[in-house]
mmCIF file of C-alpha atoms in Angstrom:
data_model
loop_
_atom_site.group_PDB
_atom_site.id
_atom_site.type_symbol
_atom_site.label_atom_id
_atom_site.label_comp_id
_atom_site.label_asym_id
_atom_site.label_seq_id
_atom_site.Cartn_x
_atom_site.Cartn_y
_atom_site.Cartn_z
ATOM 1 C CA MET A 1429 -152.208 107.198 154.199
ATOM 2 C CA ALA A 1430 -155.717 107.538 152.756
ATOM 3 C CA ASP A 1431 -154.553 105.940 149.504
ATOM 4 C CA VAL A 1432 -153.092 103.018 151.441
ATOM 5 C CA LEU A 1433 -156.334 102.530 153.356
ATOM 6 C CA VAL A 1434 -158.394 102.654 150.167
ATOM 7 C CA THR A 1435 -156.098 100.126 148.490
ATOM 8 C CA ARG A 1436 -156.332 97.740 151.425
ATOM 9 C CA ARG A 1437 -160.075 98.188 151.600
ATOM 10 C CA PHE A 1438 -160.688 97.297 147.960
ATOM 11 C CA ARG A 1439 -157.993 94.643 147.652
ATOM 12 C CA PRO A 1440 -160.140 91.608 148.638
ATOM 13 C CA PRO A 1441 -162.894 92.284 146.025
ATOM 14 C CA THR A 1442 -160.238 92.824 143.361
ATOM 15 C CA GLU A 1443 -158.516 89.585 144.249
ATOM 16 C CA THR A 1444 -161.848 87.772 144.179
ATOM 17 C CA VAL A 1445 -162.665 89.108 140.718
ATOM 18 C CA LEU A 1446 -159.238 88.203 139.352
ATOM 19 C CA ALA A 1447 -159.389 84.749 140.914
ATOM 20 C CA SER A 1448 -162.873 84.177 139.490
ATOM 21 C CA LEU A 1449 -161.741 85.239 136.018
ATOM 22 C CA ALA A 1450 -158.766 82.888 136.247
ATOM 23 C CA VAL A 1451 -161.059 80.036 137.275
ATOM 24 C CA ALA A 1452 -163.407 80.846 134.388
ATOM 25 C CA ALA A 1453 -160.512 80.763 131.921
ATOM 26 C CA CYS A 1454 -159.265 77.428 133.285
ATOM 27 C CA TYR A 1455 -162.796 76.003 133.251
ATOM 28 C CA TYR A 1456 -163.310 77.060 129.633
ATOM 29 C CA ALA A 1457 -159.940 75.672 128.531
ATOM 30 C CA ALA A 1458 -160.633 72.388 130.318
ATOM 31 C CA GLY A 1459 -164.059 72.221 128.690
ATOM 32 C CA ARG A 1460 -162.652 72.674 125.201
ATOM 33 C CA LEU A 1461 -160.093 69.954 125.872
ATOM 34 C CA GLY A 1462 -162.764 67.618 127.224
ATOM 35 C CA LEU A 1463 -164.908 68.072 124.128
ATOM 36 C CA LEU A 1464 -162.107 66.687 121.966
ATOM 37 C CA GLY A 1465 -162.917 63.200 123.278
ATOM 38 C CA ARG A 1466 -166.710 63.250 123.116
ATOM 39 C CA LEU A 1467 -168.955 60.302 122.337
ATOM 40 C CA VAL A 1468 -172.566 60.053 121.201
ATOM 41 C CA VAL A 1469 -174.878 57.942 123.379
ATOM 42 C CA GLU A 1470 -178.513 57.682 122.268
ATOM 43 C CA GLY A 1471 -178.086 60.814 120.160
ATOM 44 C CA VAL A 1472 -176.690 62.908 123.041
ATOM 45 C CA VAL A 1473 -173.087 64.095 123.095
ATOM 46 C CA VAL A 1474 -171.283 63.047 126.296
ATOM 47 C CA THR A 1475 -167.660 63.140 127.382
ATOM 48 C CA PRO A 1476 -166.038 60.122 129.091
ATOM 49 C CA ILE A 1477 -163.895 62.571 131.064
ATOM 50 C CA TRP A 1478 -165.220 66.063 131.809
ATOM 51 C CA PRO A 1479 -162.185 67.967 133.203
ATOM 52 C CA PRO A 1480 -164.087 71.175 134.171
ATOM 53 C CA THR A 1481 -165.700 69.427 137.146
ATOM 54 C CA GLY A 1482 -162.255 68.585 138.500
ATOM 55 C CA VAL A 1483 -161.045 72.135 137.876
ATOM 56 C CA ALA A 1484 -164.094 73.561 139.652
ATOM 57 C CA VAL A 1485 -163.784 71.356 142.741
ATOM 58 C CA ALA A 1486 -160.038 72.022 143.002
ATOM 59 C CA ALA A 1487 -160.586 75.777 142.625
ATOM 60 C CA LEU A 1488 -163.142 75.798 145.438
ATOM 61 C CA LEU A 1489 -160.885 73.755 147.713
ATOM 62 C CA LEU A 1490 -157.830 75.930 147.045
ATOM 63 C CA LEU A 1491 -159.399 79.396 146.715
ATOM 64 C CA GLY A 1492 -162.638 79.107 148.647
ATOM 65 C CA VAL A 1493 -166.309 79.451 147.843
ATOM 66 C CA ARG A 1494 -165.778 83.057 146.693
ATOM 67 C CA VAL A 1495 -164.733 81.907 143.191
ATOM 68 C CA TRP A 1496 -168.051 80.230 142.343
ATOM 69 C CA PRO A 1497 -168.953 83.017 139.861
ATOM 70 C CA GLY A 1498 -165.891 81.980 137.853
ATOM 71 C CA ILE A 1499 -167.279 78.447 137.587
ATOM 72 C CA ALA A 1500 -170.628 79.755 136.366
ATOM 73 C CA LEU A 1501 -168.951 82.087 133.867
ATOM 74 C CA GLY A 1502 -166.702 79.329 132.555
ATOM 75 C CA CYS A 1503 -169.680 77.005 132.104
ATOM 76 C CA PHE A 1504 -171.570 79.707 130.219
ATOM 77 C CA LEU A 1505 -168.604 80.305 127.916
ATOM 78 C CA VAL A 1506 -168.355 76.597 127.107
ATOM 79 C CA ILE A 1507 -172.060 76.466 126.226
ATOM 80 C CA ALA A 1508 -171.837 79.675 124.196
ATOM 81 C CA SER A 1509 -168.970 78.216 122.161
ATOM 82 C CA LEU A 1510 -171.174 75.265 121.164
ATOM 83 C CA THR A 1511 -174.634 76.732 120.658
ATOM 84 C CA THR A 1512 -176.708 79.867 121.055
ATOM 85 C CA PRO A 1513 -177.508 80.402 124.752
ATOM 86 C CA GLY A 1514 -181.181 80.133 125.677
ATOM 87 C CA LEU A 1515 -183.416 79.524 128.664
ATOM 88 C CA THR A 1516 -182.072 75.997 129.071
ATOM 89 C CA THR A 1517 -178.605 77.469 129.476
ATOM 90 C CA VAL A 1518 -179.606 78.838 132.882
ATOM 91 C CA VAL A 1519 -180.476 75.359 134.152
ATOM 92 C CA THR A 1520 -177.217 73.926 132.829
ATOM 93 C CA VAL A 1521 -175.105 76.688 134.355
ATOM 94 C CA VAL A 1522 -176.860 76.426 137.725
ATOM 95 C CA SER A 1523 -176.541 72.634 137.907
ATOM 96 C CA ASN A 1524 -172.907 72.622 136.774
ATOM 97 C CA THR A 1525 -172.120 75.245 139.408
ATOM 98 C CA ALA A 1526 -174.148 73.607 142.166
ATOM 99 C CA ALA A 1527 -172.467 70.206 141.774
ATOM 100 C CA PRO A 1528 -168.903 71.424 142.561
ATOM 101 C CA LEU A 1529 -170.264 73.638 145.335
ATOM 102 C CA CYS A 1530 -171.997 70.624 146.860
ATOM 103 C CA ALA A 1531 -168.763 68.633 146.592
ATOM 104 C CA PHE A 1532 -166.856 71.438 148.317
ATOM 105 C CA LEU A 1533 -169.364 71.744 151.162
ATOM 106 C CA LEU A 1534 -169.473 67.987 151.726
ATOM 107 C CA LEU A 1535 -165.681 67.713 151.780
ATOM 108 C CA ARG A 1536 -165.351 70.648 154.152
ATOM 109 C CA ARG A 1537 -167.949 69.029 156.398
ATOM 110 C CA VAL A 1538 -165.787 65.904 156.822
ATOM 111 C CA ASP A 1539 -162.533 67.876 157.417
ATOM 112 C CA PHE A 1540 -161.012 66.977 154.067
ATOM 113 C CA ARG A 1541 -157.250 67.679 153.907
ATOM 114 C CA LEU A 1542 -155.789 69.188 150.771
ATOM 115 C CA ASP A 1543 -152.642 67.050 150.979
ATOM 116 C CA MET A 1544 -154.833 63.911 150.908
ATOM 117 C CA ALA A 1545 -152.417 62.217 153.308
ATOM 118 C CA ARG A 1546 -155.087 59.922 154.748
ATOM 119 C CA LEU A 1547 -157.132 57.129 153.248
ATOM 120 C CA ARG A 1548 -160.305 58.818 154.446
ATOM 121 C CA ASP A 1549 -159.440 61.862 152.311
ATOM 122 C CA GLY A 1550 -159.264 59.696 149.212
ATOM 123 C CA THR A 1551 -162.485 57.859 149.991
ATOM 124 C CA CYS A 1552 -164.299 61.114 150.798
ATOM 125 C CA LEU A 1553 -163.233 62.625 147.483
ATOM 126 C CA VAL A 1554 -164.421 59.505 145.655
ATOM 127 C CA PHE A 1555 -167.783 59.018 147.348
ATOM 128 C CA LEU A 1556 -168.726 62.587 148.321
ATOM 129 C CA GLY A 1557 -166.947 64.799 145.814
ATOM 130 C CA GLY A 1558 -167.304 62.405 142.882
ATOM 131 C CA PHE A 1559 -170.068 59.821 143.150
ATOM 132 C CA GLY A 1560 -172.414 61.900 145.297
ATOM 133 C CA ALA A 1561 -172.113 65.526 144.219
ATOM 134 C CA MET A 1562 -172.026 64.791 140.489
ATOM 135 C CA LEU A 1563 -175.532 63.339 140.707
ATOM 136 C CA ILE A 1564 -176.739 66.948 140.590
ATOM 137 C CA SER A 1565 -175.222 67.910 137.242
ATOM 138 C CA SER A 1566 -175.944 64.598 135.517
ATOM 139 C CA THR A 1567 -179.567 64.398 136.664
ATOM 140 C CA ALA A 1568 -180.282 68.024 135.785
ATOM 141 C CA GLY A 1569 -178.527 67.798 132.418
ATOM 142 C CA VAL A 1570 -180.223 64.614 131.219
ATOM 143 C CA GLY A 1571 -183.545 65.642 132.750
ATOM 144 C CA LEU A 1572 -183.359 68.864 130.753
ATOM 145 C CA HIS A 1573 -182.947 66.875 127.528
ATOM 146 C CA VAL A 1574 -186.015 64.786 128.401
ATOM 147 C CA ALA A 1575 -188.052 67.861 129.341
ATOM 148 C CA THR A 1576 -187.255 69.613 126.061
ATOM 149 C CA GLY A 1577 -188.101 66.531 124.012
ATOM 150 C CA SER A 1578 -184.610 65.987 122.609
ATOM 151 C CA LEU A 1579 -184.328 62.665 124.472
ATOM 152 C CA GLU A 1580 -186.867 59.894 124.971
ATOM 153 C CA LYS A 1581 -187.715 58.815 128.516
ATOM 154 C CA SER A 1582 -186.658 55.257 127.707
ATOM 155 C CA GLU A 1583 -183.165 56.538 126.871
ATOM 156 C CA PHE A 1584 -182.743 58.430 130.141
ATOM 157 C CA TRP A 1585 -180.652 55.921 132.098
ATOM 158 C CA PRO A 1586 -177.964 55.089 129.489
ATOM 159 C CA VAL A 1587 -177.334 58.781 128.864
ATOM 160 C CA TRP A 1588 -177.521 59.611 132.573
ATOM 161 C CA LEU A 1589 -174.946 56.936 133.424
ATOM 162 C CA ALA A 1590 -172.545 58.184 130.751
ATOM 163 C CA TRP A 1591 -173.011 61.818 131.863
ATOM 164 C CA TRP A 1592 -172.558 61.011 135.548
ATOM 165 C CA ALA A 1593 -169.479 58.878 134.883
ATOM 166 C CA GLY A 1594 -167.860 61.640 132.816
ATOM 167 C CA ASP A 1595 -168.412 64.285 135.502
ATOM 168 C CA THR A 1596 -167.190 61.911 138.205
ATOM 169 C CA MET A 1597 -164.054 61.006 136.273
ATOM 170 C CA GLY A 1598 -163.222 64.705 136.014
ATOM 171 C CA VAL A 1599 -163.252 64.950 139.811
ATOM 172 C CA LEU A 1600 -161.317 61.726 140.397
ATOM 173 C CA LEU A 1601 -158.561 62.462 137.859
ATOM 174 C CA VAL A 1602 -158.185 66.250 137.687
ATOM 175 C CA THR A 1603 -158.901 67.423 141.252
ATOM 176 C CA PRO A 1604 -156.235 65.263 142.991
ATOM 177 C CA LEU A 1605 -153.672 66.213 140.362
ATOM 178 C CA LEU A 1606 -154.242 69.951 140.844
ATOM 179 C CA LEU A 1607 -154.182 69.594 144.633
ATOM 180 C CA ALA A 1608 -150.951 67.591 144.477
ATOM 181 C CA PHE A 1609 -149.220 70.090 142.201
ATOM 182 C CA ALA A 1610 -150.399 73.005 144.347
ATOM 183 C CA GLY A 1611 -148.603 71.539 147.376
ATOM 184 C CA ALA A 1612 -145.591 69.873 145.772
ATOM 185 C CA VAL A 1613 -143.527 72.839 144.595
ATOM 186 C CA GLY A 1614 -139.826 72.388 145.299
ATOM 187 C CA ARG A 1615 -140.084 69.028 147.079
ATOM 188 C CA PHE A 1616 -138.231 66.829 144.582
ATOM 189 C CA ARG A 1617 -134.496 66.249 144.788
ATOM 190 C CA LEU A 1618 -132.309 65.553 141.770
ATOM 191 C CA ARG A 1619 -132.387 61.805 142.386
ATOM 192 C CA ARG A 1620 -136.183 61.840 142.414
ATOM 193 C CA TRP A 1621 -136.241 63.807 139.188
ATOM 194 C CA MET A 1622 -134.076 61.176 137.508
ATOM 195 C CA GLU A 1623 -136.418 58.443 138.680
ATOM 196 C CA ALA A 1624 -139.398 60.486 137.514
ATOM 197 C CA ILE A 1625 -137.846 60.827 134.053
ATOM 198 C CA CYS A 1626 -137.272 57.065 133.842
ATOM 199 C CA LEU A 1627 -140.836 56.438 134.953
ATOM 200 C CA SER A 1628 -142.152 58.905 132.386
ATOM 201 C CA LEU A 1629 -140.236 57.155 129.611
ATOM 202 C CA ALA A 1630 -141.668 53.822 130.730
ATOM 203 C CA ALA A 1631 -145.172 55.299 130.669
ATOM 204 C CA LEU A 1632 -144.630 56.757 127.192
ATOM 205 C CA VAL A 1633 -143.741 53.280 125.928
ATOM 206 C CA LEU A 1634 -146.071 51.036 127.924
ATOM 207 C CA VAL A 1635 -149.308 53.040 127.898
ATOM 208 C CA PRO A 1636 -149.516 53.509 124.096
ATOM 209 C CA LEU A 1637 -148.621 49.835 123.655
ATOM 210 C CA ALA A 1638 -151.474 48.788 125.939
ATOM 211 C CA VAL A 1639 -153.987 51.221 124.458
ATOM 212 C CA LEU A 1640 -153.189 50.947 120.750
ATOM 213 C CA SER A 1641 -152.992 47.165 120.659
ATOM 214 C CA PRO A 1642 -156.160 45.470 119.324
ATOM 215 C CA MET A 1643 -155.487 42.556 121.704
ATOM 216 C CA SER A 1644 -156.986 44.440 124.685
ATOM 217 C CA LEU A 1645 -153.844 44.849 126.801
ATOM 218 C CA LEU A 1646 -155.195 47.641 128.988
ATOM 219 C CA PHE A 1647 -154.374 45.663 132.131
ATOM 220 C CA LEU A 1648 -150.661 46.371 131.510
ATOM 221 C CA VAL A 1649 -151.229 49.927 132.734
ATOM 222 C CA PHE A 1650 -151.964 48.888 136.324
ATOM 223 C CA PRO A 1651 -148.431 47.723 137.309
ATOM 224 C CA LEU A 1652 -147.244 51.135 136.169
ATOM 225 C CA LEU A 1653 -149.879 52.839 138.315
ATOM 226 C CA ILE A 1654 -148.788 50.802 141.331
ATOM 227 C CA TRP A 1655 -145.147 51.728 140.746
ATOM 228 C CA THR A 1656 -145.912 55.447 140.514
ATOM 229 C CA ALA A 1657 -148.085 55.282 143.638
ATOM 230 C CA LEU A 1658 -145.305 53.568 145.597
ATOM 231 C CA ARG A 1659 -142.613 56.016 144.532
ATOM 232 C CA PHE A 1660 -144.401 59.335 143.941
ATOM 233 C CA GLN A 1661 -147.716 58.920 145.749
ATOM 234 C CA LEU A 1662 -150.587 61.150 144.611
ATOM 235 C CA ALA A 1663 -148.884 63.395 142.050
ATOM 236 C CA GLY A 1664 -147.231 60.572 140.136
ATOM 237 C CA SER A 1665 -150.030 58.014 140.230
ATOM 238 C CA VAL A 1666 -152.852 60.389 139.284
ATOM 239 C CA LEU A 1667 -150.773 61.958 136.504
ATOM 240 C CA CYS A 1668 -150.079 58.495 135.098
ATOM 241 C CA ALA A 1669 -153.755 57.543 135.389
ATOM 242 C CA LEU A 1670 -154.800 60.762 133.648
ATOM 243 C CA PHE A 1671 -152.353 60.162 130.793
ATOM 244 C CA ALA A 1672 -153.603 56.597 130.336
ATOM 245 C CA SER A 1673 -157.259 57.641 130.532
ATOM 246 C CA VAL A 1674 -156.894 60.492 128.049
ATOM 247 C CA LEU A 1675 -155.044 58.342 125.528
ATOM 248 C CA THR A 1676 -157.573 55.533 125.974
ATOM 249 C CA THR A 1677 -160.449 57.979 125.520
ATOM 250 C CA PHE A 1678 -159.089 59.277 122.214
ATOM 251 C CA GLU A 1679 -158.623 55.730 120.918
ATOM 252 C CA ALA A 1680 -162.124 54.806 122.068
ATOM 253 C CA THR A 1681 -163.747 57.763 120.316
ATOM 254 C CA ALA A 1682 -161.902 56.795 117.126
ATOM 255 C CA GLY A 1683 -162.885 53.134 117.479
ATOM 256 C CA ARG A 1684 -159.315 51.899 117.304
ATOM 257 C CA GLY A 1685 -157.075 49.632 119.367
ATOM 258 C CA ALA A 1686 -158.817 47.786 122.167
ATOM 259 C CA PHE A 1687 -162.152 49.325 121.092
ATOM 260 C CA LEU A 1688 -162.163 48.012 117.539
ATOM 261 C CA HIS A 1689 -165.475 46.573 116.248
ATOM 262 C CA LEU A 1690 -167.446 47.649 119.343
ATOM 263 C CA SER A 1691 -170.767 49.489 119.438
ATOM 264 C CA ASP A 1692 -171.075 52.937 121.002
ATOM 265 C CA VAL A 1693 -172.602 51.543 124.202
ATOM 266 C CA GLU A 1694 -169.929 48.839 124.475
ATOM 267 C CA ILE A 1695 -167.198 51.423 123.929
ATOM 268 C CA MET A 1696 -168.636 53.638 126.666
ATOM 269 C CA LEU A 1697 -168.949 50.781 129.160
ATOM 270 C CA LYS A 1698 -165.460 49.422 128.510
ATOM 271 C CA LEU A 1699 -163.916 52.889 128.568
ATOM 272 C CA GLN A 1700 -165.572 53.955 131.813
ATOM 273 C CA ALA A 1701 -164.682 50.641 133.460
ATOM 274 C CA PHE A 1702 -161.020 51.198 132.616
ATOM 275 C CA ASN A 1703 -160.977 54.893 133.524
ATOM 276 C CA GLY A 1704 -162.749 54.275 136.822
ATOM 277 C CA SER A 1705 -160.470 51.389 137.771
ATOM 278 C CA ALA A 1706 -157.349 53.396 136.926
ATOM 279 C CA ALA A 1707 -158.511 56.465 138.854
ATOM 280 C CA LEU A 1708 -159.547 54.509 141.951
ATOM 281 C CA THR A 1709 -156.325 52.480 141.938
ATOM 282 C CA ALA A 1710 -154.153 55.583 141.681
ATOM 283 C CA LEU A 1711 -156.117 57.671 144.167
ATOM 284 C CA LEU A 1712 -156.782 55.171 146.943
ATOM 285 C CA LEU A 1713 -153.438 53.353 146.753
ATOM 286 C CA SER A 1714 -151.479 56.603 146.912
ATOM 287 C CA SER A 1715 -153.578 57.739 149.898
ATOM 288 C CA VAL A 1716 -152.863 54.484 151.753
ATOM 289 C CA ILE A 1717 -149.120 54.709 151.050
ATOM 290 C CA THR A 1718 -148.948 58.367 152.073
ATOM 291 C CA GLU A 1719 -150.812 57.656 155.315
ATOM 292 C CA GLN A 1720 -148.486 54.760 156.159
ATOM 293 C CA ARG A 1721 -145.382 56.859 155.502
ATOM 294 C CA THR A 1722 -146.734 59.686 157.629
ATOM 295 C CA THR A 1723 -147.436 57.264 160.476
ATOM 296 C CA ARG A 1724 -143.957 55.754 160.166
ATOM 297 C CA ARG A 1725 -142.323 59.187 160.325
ATOM 298 C CA SER A 1726 -144.389 60.105 163.381
ATOM 299 C CA VAL A 1727 -143.376 56.900 165.178
ATOM 300 C CA ARG A 1728 -139.715 57.430 164.289
ATOM 301 C CA ARG A 1729 -139.840 61.019 165.549
ATOM 302 C CA ALA A 1730 -141.489 59.934 168.796
ATOM 303 C CA CYS A 1731 -138.827 57.247 169.326
ATOM 304 C CA GLU A 1732 -136.030 59.768 168.766
ATOM 305 C CA GLU A 1733 -137.566 62.213 171.237
ATOM 306 C CA LEU A 1734 -138.051 59.440 173.796
ATOM 307 C CA ALA A 1735 -134.440 58.282 173.382
ATOM 308 C CA GLU A 1736 -133.226 61.848 173.909
ATOM 309 C CA VAL A 1737 -135.305 62.198 177.079
ATOM 310 C CA LEU A 1738 -133.973 58.888 178.437
ATOM 311 C CA GLU A 1739 -130.384 59.965 177.783
ATOM 312 C CA HIS A 1740 -130.879 63.154 179.784
ATOM 313 C CA LEU A 1741 -132.612 61.286 182.598
ATOM 314 C CA ALA A 1742 -129.766 58.761 182.777
ATOM 315 C CA ALA A 1743 -127.264 61.604 182.993
ATOM 316 C CA GLY A 1744 -129.270 63.305 185.757
ATOM 317 C CA GLU A 1745 -130.105 66.314 183.587
ATOM 318 C CA PRO A 1746 -133.548 67.823 182.986
ATOM 319 C CA SER A 1747 -135.129 67.144 179.637
ATOM 320 C CA PRO A 1748 -134.352 69.986 177.179
ATOM 321 C CA ASN A 1749 -137.845 69.920 175.689
ATOM 322 C CA PRO A 1750 -140.291 68.426 178.192
ATOM 323 C CA PRO A 1751 -143.491 67.258 176.531
ATOM 324 C CA THR A 1752 -146.508 69.433 177.123
ATOM 325 C CA ALA A 1753 -150.183 68.654 176.939
ATOM 326 C CA GLY A 1754 -151.440 68.820 173.382
ATOM 327 C CA SER A 1755 -147.936 69.073 171.841
ATOM 328 C CA GLY A 1756 -147.646 67.651 168.385
ATOM 329 C CA ALA A 1757 -151.372 67.904 167.720
ATOM 330 C CA THR A 1758 -152.289 68.395 164.159
ATOM 331 C CA SER A 1759 -155.190 70.438 162.962
ATOM 332 C CA PRO A 1760 -157.640 69.062 160.380
ATOM 333 C CA GLY A 1761 -155.954 71.153 157.673
ATOM 334 C CA GLY A 1762 -152.607 69.464 158.237
ATOM 335 C CA ARG A 1763 -151.026 72.391 160.162
ATOM 336 C CA ARG A 1764 -149.377 71.938 163.541
ATOM 337 C CA ASP A 1765 -151.025 73.788 166.396
ATOM 338 C CA PRO A 1766 -148.853 76.368 168.201
#
């Protein structure tokens, strides 16, 4: 019995350590992948999409604030793989940890739902988790370059904008995808899988055609995003947007396709305009569609219950399940109250 009590007593710290290590590994892997598509703006290396910010925000939303050491460790490992850690590393690690923590606290403050079944969830993730919280990491990172003399003050804003956009795109593309996959296990039927395969084949043909063509056909991606949002909501639309953004980023860094004969600043502006438009279209449209479908199901269920009650009243029988005060209420986390 003593062994059982000891095991139960030390189980939470062990789980926290393991979860933090897993988050650190995912953060590091995402960072290495993000660095494959880096650009140079005013002599500073930036990434149009920085996936670790999305991984960090999703980890905090799914596992809680207890895994923040994993975010800090993952950030340190990414920096250590690029250069020798120094005093400036502390500032970078703190700012890159504080930004996702701020996003998590802001989203929790507004009762953000992990299923993102409401439009307000999508808009909160965009404006609070992305646009707002990522100001911390971008401002601290670029300010550190200015303070150390590696960047001129006149070059602050172009680099800051590129840094902020990359961190924000990580939240808008990676966080919704991880949240959708975390709650979508076992929900697809065979017919949906067949449709998903057909949609994937269409994406594999259409997206490279739009991205690789020098005629700037990037707009062809948006009908595909709308289709995936209508049929598969968040998981399908964000996955499609991520695929298009990653492929576009690699072509932009190589200066090919729609980014041929453009300067570095022009490439960054055009790339971020496309990535931002794709992410916002996928995220907000899928949230609207999911909210409408949820409302329609609730109305249909209420009509069925009302019809059943009327049938029993017409037959002179008591209602089998009389409505009670507060029945059917839903908690902010999407769970039905007992």
